[in-house]
Coordinates of C-alpha atoms and ligand atoms in Angstrom, one line a residue:
X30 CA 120.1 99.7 118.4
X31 CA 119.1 96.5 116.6
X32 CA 115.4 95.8 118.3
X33 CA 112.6 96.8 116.4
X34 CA 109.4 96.9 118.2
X35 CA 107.3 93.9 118.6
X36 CA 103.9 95.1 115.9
X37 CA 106.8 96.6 113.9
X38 CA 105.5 95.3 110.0
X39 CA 107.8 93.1 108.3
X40 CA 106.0 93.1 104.7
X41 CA 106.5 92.9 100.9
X42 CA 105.1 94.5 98.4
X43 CA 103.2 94.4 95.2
X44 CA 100.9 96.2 92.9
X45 CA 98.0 94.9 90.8
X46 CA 99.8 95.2 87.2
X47 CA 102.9 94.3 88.0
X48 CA 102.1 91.1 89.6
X49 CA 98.3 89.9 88.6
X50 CA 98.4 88.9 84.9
X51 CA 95.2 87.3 84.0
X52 CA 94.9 90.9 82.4
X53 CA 91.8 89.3 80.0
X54 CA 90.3 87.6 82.8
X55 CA 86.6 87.4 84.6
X56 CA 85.8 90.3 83.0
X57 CA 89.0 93.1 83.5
X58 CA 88.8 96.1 81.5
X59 CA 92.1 97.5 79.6
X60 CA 94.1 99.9 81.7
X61 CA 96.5 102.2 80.4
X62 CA 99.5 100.2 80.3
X63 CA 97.7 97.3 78.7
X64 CA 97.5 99.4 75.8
X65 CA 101.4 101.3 76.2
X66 CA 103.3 98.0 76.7
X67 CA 101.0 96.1 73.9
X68 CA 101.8 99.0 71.0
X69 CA 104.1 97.4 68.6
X70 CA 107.6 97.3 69.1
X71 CA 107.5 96.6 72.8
X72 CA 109.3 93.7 74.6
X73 CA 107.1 93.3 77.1
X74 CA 103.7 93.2 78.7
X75 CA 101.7 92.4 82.0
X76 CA 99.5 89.9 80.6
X77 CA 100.8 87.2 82.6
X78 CA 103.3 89.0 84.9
X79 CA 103.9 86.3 88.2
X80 CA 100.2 85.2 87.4
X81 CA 99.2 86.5 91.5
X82 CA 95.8 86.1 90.3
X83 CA 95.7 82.4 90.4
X84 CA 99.0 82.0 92.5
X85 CA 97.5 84.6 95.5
X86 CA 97.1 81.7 97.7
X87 CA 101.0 79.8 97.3
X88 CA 102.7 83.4 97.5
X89 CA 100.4 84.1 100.4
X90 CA 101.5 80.7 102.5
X91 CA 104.9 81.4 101.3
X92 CA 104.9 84.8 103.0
X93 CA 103.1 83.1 106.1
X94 CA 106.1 80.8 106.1
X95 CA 108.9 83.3 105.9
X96 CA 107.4 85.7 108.6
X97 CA 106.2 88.1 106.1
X98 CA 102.9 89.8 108.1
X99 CA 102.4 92.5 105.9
X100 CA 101.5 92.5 102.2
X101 CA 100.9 95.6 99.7
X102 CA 98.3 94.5 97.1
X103 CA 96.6 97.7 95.1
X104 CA 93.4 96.8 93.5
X105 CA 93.0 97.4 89.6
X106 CA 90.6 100.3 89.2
X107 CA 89.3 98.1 85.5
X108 CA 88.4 95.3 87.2
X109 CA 86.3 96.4 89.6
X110 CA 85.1 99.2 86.9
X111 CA 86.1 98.2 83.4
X112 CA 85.7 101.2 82.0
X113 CA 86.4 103.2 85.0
X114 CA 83.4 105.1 85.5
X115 CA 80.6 102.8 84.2
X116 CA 78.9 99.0 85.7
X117 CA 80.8 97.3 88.2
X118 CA 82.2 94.0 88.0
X119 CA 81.0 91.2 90.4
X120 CA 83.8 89.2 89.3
X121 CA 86.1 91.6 89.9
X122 CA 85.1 92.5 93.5
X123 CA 84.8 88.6 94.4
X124 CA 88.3 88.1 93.4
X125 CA 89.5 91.1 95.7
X126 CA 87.3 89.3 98.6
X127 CA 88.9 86.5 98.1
X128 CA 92.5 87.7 97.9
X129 CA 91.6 89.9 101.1
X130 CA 90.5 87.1 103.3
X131 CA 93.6 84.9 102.1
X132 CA 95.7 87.4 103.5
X133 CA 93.9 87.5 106.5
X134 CA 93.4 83.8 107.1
X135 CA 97.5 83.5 106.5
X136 CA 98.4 86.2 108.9
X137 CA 99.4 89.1 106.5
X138 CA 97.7 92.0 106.6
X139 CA 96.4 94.0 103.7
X140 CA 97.5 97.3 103.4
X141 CA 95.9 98.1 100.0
X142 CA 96.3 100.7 97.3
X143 CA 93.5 102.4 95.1
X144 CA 96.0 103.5 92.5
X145 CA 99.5 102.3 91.8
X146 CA 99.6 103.8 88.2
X147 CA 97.2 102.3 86.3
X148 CA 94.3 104.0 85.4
X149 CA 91.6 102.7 83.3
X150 CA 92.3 103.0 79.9
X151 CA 88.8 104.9 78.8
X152 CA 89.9 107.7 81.3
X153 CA 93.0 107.8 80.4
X154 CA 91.6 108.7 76.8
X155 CA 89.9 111.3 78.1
X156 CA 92.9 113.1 79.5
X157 CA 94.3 111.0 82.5
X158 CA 94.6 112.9 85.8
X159 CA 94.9 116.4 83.7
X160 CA 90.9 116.0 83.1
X161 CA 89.3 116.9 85.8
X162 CA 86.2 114.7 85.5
X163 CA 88.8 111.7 86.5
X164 CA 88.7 112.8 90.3
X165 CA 85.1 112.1 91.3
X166 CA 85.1 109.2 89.0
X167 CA 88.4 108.2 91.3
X168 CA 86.1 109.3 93.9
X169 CA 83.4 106.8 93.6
X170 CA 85.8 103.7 92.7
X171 CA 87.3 103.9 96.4
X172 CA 84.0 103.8 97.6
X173 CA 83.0 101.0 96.3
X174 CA 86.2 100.0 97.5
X175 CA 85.3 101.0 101.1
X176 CA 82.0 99.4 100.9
X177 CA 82.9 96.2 99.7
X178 CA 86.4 95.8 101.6
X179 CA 86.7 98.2 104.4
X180 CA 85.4 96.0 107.4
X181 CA 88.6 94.0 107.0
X182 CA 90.9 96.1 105.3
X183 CA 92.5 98.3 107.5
X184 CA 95.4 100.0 106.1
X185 CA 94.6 102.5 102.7
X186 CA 96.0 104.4 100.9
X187 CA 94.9 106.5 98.2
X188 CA 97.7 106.8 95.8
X189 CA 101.3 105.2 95.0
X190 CA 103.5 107.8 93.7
X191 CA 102.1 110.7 92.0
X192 CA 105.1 112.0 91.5
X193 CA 105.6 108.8 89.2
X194 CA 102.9 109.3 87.5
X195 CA 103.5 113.1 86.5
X196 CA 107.2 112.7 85.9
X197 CA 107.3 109.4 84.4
X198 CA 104.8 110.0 81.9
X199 CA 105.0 114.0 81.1
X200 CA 108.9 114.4 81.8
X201 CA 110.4 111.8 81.3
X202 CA 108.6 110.0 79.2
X203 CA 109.2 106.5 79.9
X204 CA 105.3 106.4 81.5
X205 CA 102.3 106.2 79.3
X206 CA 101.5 109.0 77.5
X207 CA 105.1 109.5 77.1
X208 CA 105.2 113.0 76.9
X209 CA 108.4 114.7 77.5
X210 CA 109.5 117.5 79.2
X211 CA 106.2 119.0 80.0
X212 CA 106.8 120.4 83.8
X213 CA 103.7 122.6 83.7
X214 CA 101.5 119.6 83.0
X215 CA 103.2 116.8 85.4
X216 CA 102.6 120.0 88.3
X217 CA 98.8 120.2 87.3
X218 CA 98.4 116.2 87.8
X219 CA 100.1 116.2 91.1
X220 CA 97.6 119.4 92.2
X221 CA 94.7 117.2 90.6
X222 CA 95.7 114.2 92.0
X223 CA 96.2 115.8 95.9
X224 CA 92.4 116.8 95.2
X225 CA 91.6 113.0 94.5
X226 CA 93.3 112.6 96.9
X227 CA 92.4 114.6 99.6
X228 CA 88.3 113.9 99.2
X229 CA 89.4 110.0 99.1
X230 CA 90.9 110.7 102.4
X231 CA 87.4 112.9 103.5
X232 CA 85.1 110.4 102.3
X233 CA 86.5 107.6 104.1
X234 CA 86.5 109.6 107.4
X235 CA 82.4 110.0 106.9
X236 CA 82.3 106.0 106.7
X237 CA 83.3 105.0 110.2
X238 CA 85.1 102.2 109.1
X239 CA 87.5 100.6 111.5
X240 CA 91.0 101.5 109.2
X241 CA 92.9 104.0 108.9
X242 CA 94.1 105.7 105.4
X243 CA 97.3 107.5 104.2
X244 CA 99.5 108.2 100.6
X245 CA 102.1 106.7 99.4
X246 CA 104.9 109.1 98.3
X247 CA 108.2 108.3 96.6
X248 CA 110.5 110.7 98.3
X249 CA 114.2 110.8 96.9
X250 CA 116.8 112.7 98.9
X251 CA 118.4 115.8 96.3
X252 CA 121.9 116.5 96.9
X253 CA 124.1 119.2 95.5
X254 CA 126.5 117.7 94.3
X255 CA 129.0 120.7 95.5
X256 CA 129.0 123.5 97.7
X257 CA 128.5 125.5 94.7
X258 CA 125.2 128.2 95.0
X259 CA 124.3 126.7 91.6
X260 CA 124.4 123.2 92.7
X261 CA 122.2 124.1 96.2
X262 CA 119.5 125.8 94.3
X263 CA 119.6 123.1 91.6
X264 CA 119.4 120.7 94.6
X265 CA 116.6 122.8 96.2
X266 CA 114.6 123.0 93.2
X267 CA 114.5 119.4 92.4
X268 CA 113.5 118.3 95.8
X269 CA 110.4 120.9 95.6
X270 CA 109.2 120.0 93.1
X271 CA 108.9 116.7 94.0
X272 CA 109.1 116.4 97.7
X273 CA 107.7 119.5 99.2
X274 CA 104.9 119.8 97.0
X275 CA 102.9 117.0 98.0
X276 CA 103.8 116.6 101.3
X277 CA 102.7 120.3 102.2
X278 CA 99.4 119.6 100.5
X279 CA 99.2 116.2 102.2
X280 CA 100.2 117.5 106.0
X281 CA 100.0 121.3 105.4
X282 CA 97.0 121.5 104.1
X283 CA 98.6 124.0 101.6
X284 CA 101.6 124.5 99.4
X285 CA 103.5 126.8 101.2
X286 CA 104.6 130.3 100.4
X287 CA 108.4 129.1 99.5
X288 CA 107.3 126.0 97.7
X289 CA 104.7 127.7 95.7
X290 CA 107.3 130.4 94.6
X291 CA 109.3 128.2 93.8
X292 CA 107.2 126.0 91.6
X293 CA 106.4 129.1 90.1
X294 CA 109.7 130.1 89.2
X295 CA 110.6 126.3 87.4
X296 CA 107.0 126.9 85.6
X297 CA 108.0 130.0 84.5
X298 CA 111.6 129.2 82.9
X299 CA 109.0 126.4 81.2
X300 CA 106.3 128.9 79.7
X301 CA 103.9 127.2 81.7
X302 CA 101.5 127.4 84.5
X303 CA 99.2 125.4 86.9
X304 CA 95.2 126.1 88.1
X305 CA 94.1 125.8 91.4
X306 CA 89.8 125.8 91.0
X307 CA 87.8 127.2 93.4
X308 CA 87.4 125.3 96.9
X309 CA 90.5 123.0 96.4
X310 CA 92.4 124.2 98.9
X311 CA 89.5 123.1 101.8
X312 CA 89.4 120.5 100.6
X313 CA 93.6 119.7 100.9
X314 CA 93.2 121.2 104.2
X315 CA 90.6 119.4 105.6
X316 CA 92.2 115.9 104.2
X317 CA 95.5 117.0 105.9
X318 CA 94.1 117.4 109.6
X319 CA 92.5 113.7 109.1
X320 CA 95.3 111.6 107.4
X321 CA 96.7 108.7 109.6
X322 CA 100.0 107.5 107.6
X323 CA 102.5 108.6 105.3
X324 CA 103.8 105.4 103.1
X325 CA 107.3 106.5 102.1
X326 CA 109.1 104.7 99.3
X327 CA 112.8 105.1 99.2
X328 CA 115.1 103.9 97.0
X329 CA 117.8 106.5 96.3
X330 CA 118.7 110.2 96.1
X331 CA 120.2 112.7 93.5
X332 CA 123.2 114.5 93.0
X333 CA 122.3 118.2 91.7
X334 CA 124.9 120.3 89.6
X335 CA 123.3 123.4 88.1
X336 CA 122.0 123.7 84.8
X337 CA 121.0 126.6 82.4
X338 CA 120.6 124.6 79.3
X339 CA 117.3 122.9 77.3
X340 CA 116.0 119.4 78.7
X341 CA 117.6 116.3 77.7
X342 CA 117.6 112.6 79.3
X343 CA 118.3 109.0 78.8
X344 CA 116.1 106.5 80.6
X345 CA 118.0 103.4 81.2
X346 CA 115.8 101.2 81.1
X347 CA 118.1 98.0 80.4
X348 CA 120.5 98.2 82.9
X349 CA 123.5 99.2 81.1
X350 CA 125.5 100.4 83.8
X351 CA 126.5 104.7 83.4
X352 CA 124.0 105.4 80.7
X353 CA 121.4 107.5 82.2
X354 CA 121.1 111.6 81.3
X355 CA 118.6 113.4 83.4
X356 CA 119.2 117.6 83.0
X357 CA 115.6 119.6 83.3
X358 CA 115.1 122.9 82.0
X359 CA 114.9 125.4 85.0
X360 CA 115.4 123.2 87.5
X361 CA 119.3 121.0 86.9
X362 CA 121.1 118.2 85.9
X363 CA 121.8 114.7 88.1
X364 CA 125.1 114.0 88.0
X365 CA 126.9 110.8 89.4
X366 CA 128.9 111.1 92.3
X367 CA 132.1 109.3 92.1
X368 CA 132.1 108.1 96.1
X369 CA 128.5 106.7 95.8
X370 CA 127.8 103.2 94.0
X371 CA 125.1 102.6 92.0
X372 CA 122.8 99.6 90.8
X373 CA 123.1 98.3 87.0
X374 CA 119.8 101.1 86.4
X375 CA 122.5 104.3 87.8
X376 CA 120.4 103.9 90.8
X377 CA 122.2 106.2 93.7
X378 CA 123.0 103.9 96.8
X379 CA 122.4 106.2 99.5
X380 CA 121.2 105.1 102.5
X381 CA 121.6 107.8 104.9
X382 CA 119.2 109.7 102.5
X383 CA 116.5 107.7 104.1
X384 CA 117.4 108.7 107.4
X385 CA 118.1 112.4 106.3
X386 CA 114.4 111.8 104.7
X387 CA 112.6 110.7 107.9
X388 CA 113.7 112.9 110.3
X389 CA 112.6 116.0 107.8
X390 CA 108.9 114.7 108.3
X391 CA 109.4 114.7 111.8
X392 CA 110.8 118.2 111.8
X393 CA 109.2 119.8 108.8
X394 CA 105.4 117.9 109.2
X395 CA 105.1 117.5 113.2
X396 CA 101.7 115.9 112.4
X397 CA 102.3 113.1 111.1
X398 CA 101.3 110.2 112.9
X399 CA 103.1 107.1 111.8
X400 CA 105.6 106.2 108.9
X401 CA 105.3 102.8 106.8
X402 CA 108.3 102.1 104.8
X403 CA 106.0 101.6 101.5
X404 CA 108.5 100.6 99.5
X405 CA 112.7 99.5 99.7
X406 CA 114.6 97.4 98.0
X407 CA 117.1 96.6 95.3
X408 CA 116.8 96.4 91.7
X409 CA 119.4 93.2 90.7
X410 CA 119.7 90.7 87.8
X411 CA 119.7 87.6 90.2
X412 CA 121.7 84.4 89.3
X413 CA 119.3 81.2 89.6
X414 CA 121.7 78.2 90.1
X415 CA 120.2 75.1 90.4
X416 CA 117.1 76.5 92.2
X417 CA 119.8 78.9 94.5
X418 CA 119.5 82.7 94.3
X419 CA 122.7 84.4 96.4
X420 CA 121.7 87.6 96.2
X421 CA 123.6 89.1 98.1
X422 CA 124.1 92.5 97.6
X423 CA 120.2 92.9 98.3
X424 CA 120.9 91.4 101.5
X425 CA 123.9 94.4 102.1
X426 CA 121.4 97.0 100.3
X427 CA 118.3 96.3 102.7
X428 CA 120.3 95.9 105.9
X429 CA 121.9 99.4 105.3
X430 CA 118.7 100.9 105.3
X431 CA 117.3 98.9 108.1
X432 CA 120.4 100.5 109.8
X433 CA 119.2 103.6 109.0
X434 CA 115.6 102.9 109.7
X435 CA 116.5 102.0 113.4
X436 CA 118.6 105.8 113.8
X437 CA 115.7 107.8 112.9
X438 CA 113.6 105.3 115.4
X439 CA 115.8 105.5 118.0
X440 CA 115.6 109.5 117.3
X441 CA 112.2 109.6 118.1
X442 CA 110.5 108.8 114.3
X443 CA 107.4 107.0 114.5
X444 CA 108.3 104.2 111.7
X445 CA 105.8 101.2 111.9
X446 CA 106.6 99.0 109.2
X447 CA 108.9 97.9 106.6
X448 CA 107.2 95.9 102.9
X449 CA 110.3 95.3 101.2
X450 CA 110.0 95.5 97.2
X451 CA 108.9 93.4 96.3
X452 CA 107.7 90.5 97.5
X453 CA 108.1 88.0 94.8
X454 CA 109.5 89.1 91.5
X455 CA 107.4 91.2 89.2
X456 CA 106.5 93.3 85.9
X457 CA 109.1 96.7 86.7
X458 CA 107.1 99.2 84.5
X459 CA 109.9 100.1 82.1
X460 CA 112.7 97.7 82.7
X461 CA 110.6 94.4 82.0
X462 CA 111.6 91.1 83.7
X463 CA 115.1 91.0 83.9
X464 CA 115.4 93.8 87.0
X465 CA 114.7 91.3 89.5
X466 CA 113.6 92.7 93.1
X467 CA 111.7 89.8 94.6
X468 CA 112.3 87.4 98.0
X469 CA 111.0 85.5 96.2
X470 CA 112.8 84.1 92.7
X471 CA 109.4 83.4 89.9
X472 CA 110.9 81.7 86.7
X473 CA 108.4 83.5 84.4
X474 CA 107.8 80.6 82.3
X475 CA 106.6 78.3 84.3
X476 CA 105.7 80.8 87.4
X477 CA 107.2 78.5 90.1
X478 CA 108.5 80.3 92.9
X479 CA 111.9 79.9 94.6
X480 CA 112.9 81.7 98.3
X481 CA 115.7 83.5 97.5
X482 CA 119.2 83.8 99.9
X483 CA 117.7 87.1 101.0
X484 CA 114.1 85.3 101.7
X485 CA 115.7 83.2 104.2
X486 CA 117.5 86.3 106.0
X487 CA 114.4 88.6 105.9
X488 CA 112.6 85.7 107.5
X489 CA 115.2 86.0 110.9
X490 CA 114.8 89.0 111.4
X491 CA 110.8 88.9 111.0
X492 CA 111.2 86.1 113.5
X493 CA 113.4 87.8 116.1
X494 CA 112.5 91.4 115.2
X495 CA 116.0 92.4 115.5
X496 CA 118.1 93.2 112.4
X497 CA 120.6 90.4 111.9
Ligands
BGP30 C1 108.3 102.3 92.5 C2 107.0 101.7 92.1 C3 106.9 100.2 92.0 C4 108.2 99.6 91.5 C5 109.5 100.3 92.0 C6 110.7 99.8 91.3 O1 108.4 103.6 91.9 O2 106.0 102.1 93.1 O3 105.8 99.9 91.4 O4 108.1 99.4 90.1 O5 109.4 101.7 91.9 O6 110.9 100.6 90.1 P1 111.4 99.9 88.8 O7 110.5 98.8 88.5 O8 111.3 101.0 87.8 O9 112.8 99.6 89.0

């Protein structure tokens, strides 16, 4: 099968800090990257990033022109709240009403985000997502949101990635705070984030608004990397800890007796545990009756060899090709495997792991309603040759997951949409400018904007909805 359906989404994405710039601008409040990626000895920084703040309206034609009808902005918490739980900012909700009704008057529709990672800084202070306070100041942000945005916006969700955010920055490290190795902490965000999350999702239900609201998960296939009983559990441990957890609290309503058990056991070979508070779990359960969408971002999968030993790991954040280490105490190591490629970052290239990933919602959450491809694409230092970008092994990377996009279709997965990432190049958190993943080429300096090889592609298959 080649036909996608005829509303099927063909969309790029964004998110506010890695595209906006203008990070000093009508009144935006510091968020906690602003202050990470400004500490001395940094290379780079999102004060400028592709400068979407004053460019919205050429990226948005752009997208008009190359069939793009679906665009993932997230709105920055500090500039609608610069402090994050204090005044709002006028000018910060007029440039969100302006951006909104761009998209709308171009024919791309919002789907917006409340949080993709960057929380305002004075929170942040207090304790990020571990201090509990931060939920109904999240809370009141969305519905301010809702009010303001929500008789045109209809496509929410409530988080990007909180698996990011607990095992970037409190495992890996390569997140602000940069804490490392800290699994009983990153388990306690995700809980306190599915709370946040989950009375987001109840509060909009109250408000009758004509939308409809989901999560965005990152959700990475785990592979042993054998047939080894080692390897399987290493495998199996890795993918609950973060896959199963949030998407039993998200379309279970509960963490299940398994995935609980097992959390357990990875918190206890980590001297650690995690709190549950009193009337948390109604409130998951309620939120996982009423939620419309799961966003699902895919990008890869892991190989799992079992490990005993302490917690080590290599971030390769430049892509040097083959340096990354990634072993986790009480839970395994990622290993490469010699049969799959990889991107310059020791990205897996796995595409069936998509598939594999899609039809385990349908089988393992039979309520979910619909599924929007959040977030795909390719990671690539792009060649800019006299205004041409042939990049085409993003081209051969995105049409094998289309590929496998159109299986689990055809096998009875409700899929709506595809927003490739990212729309135009951007800000990548801790890679910096030269890990390209854009349609569109921006040359930083001068922020001009150039279709790339795979814009032109992209835009055939918007137009025919048939993958070409
Ligand atoms: C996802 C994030 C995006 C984006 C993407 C690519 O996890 O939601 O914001 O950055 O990954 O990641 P990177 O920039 O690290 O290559």
């Amino acid at each position: 099968m080649k036909q996608f359906a005829d509303d099927f989404i063909f969309g790029g994405a964004t998110a506010a800090f890695q595209v906006e710039g203008a990070a000093k601008e009508d009144g935006r409040g510091p968020c906690c990257w602003d202050e990470y990626m400004n500490r001395p000895g940094s290379c780079f920084n999102g004060d400028k990033a592709s400068d979407f703040y004053h460019k919205y309206k050429d990226d948005l034609e752009l997208a008009n022109e190359f069939g793009i009808n679906g665009i993932r902005i997230s709105i920055s918490w500090s500039r609608i709240i610069p402090d994050g739980s204090g005044e709002v900012n006028r000018k910060g909700i007029d440039f969100y009403n302006r951006l909104i009704d761009e998209c709308i008057k171009n024919e791309v529709e919002p789907f917006v985000t409340l949080h993709h990672f960057d929380t305002p800084l004075t929170l942040f202070e207090k304790g990020d997502w571990l201090n509990r306070d931060i939920i109904a100041h999240f809370v009141r942000f969305a519905e301010i949101c809702f009010v303001h945005f929500g008789d045109r916006v209809k496509k929410w969700a409530t988080f990007n990635e909180p698996w990011s955010v607990a095992q970037n920055g409190y495992i890996i490290g390569n997140f602000p705070p940069s804490i490392k190795f800290d699994i009983p902490k990153a388990v306690q965000i995700m809980h306190n984030m599915m709370v946040a999350h989950a009375k987001t999702i109840n509060l909009y239900k109250t408000m009758n608004l004509p939308g409809e609201i989901g999560i965005v998960h990152t959700l990475e296939g785990k592979c042993p990397i054998s047939d080894k009983a080692e390897d399987k559990r290493a495998a199996y441990l890795d993918d609950t800890i973060a896959n199963t957890f949030m998407l039993d609290a998200c379309f279970k309503g509960e963490y299940g007796k398994d995935t609980l058990e097992t959390i357990h056991e990875i918190l206890k070979k980590n001297h650690g545990t995690f709190t549950v508070y009193d009337g948390d779990m109604d409130i998951i359960r309620t939120a996982s009756k009423d939620i419309d969408f799961l966003g699902m971002n895919y990008y890869s999968s892991h190989f799992l060899q079992g490990y005993d030993g302490e917690s080590k790991m290599h971030h390769n954040g430049t892509g040097e090709k083959g340096t990354s280490v990634f072993a986790l105490q009480g839970i395994g190591a990622r290993v490469s495997n010699p049969n799959v490629e990889t991107t310059d970052w020791d990205w897996p290239i796995y595409p069936q792991g998509m598939y594999e990933m899609l039809v385990r919602i349908k089988r393992d959450y039979p309520n979910y309603k619909k599924i929007y491809i959040a977030e795909n694409g390719m990671g690539y230092k792009d060649d800019f040759v006299d205004g041409n970008i042939d990049d085409t092994p993003r081209i051969e990377y995105i049409r094998k997951h289309f590929t496998y996009i159109l299986k689990a279709i055809q096998e009875g997965v409700n899929v709506k949409g595809y927003y490739v990432w990212s729309l135009m190049d951007v800000l990548s958190w801790s890679n910096g400018y030269n890990k390209r993943y854009g349609l569109f080429y921006v040359d930083f300096e001068s922020q001009k904007r150039y279709p790339k090889k795979s814009a032109y592609w992209f835009k055939k298959m918007s137009k025919t909805k048939r993958l070409v």
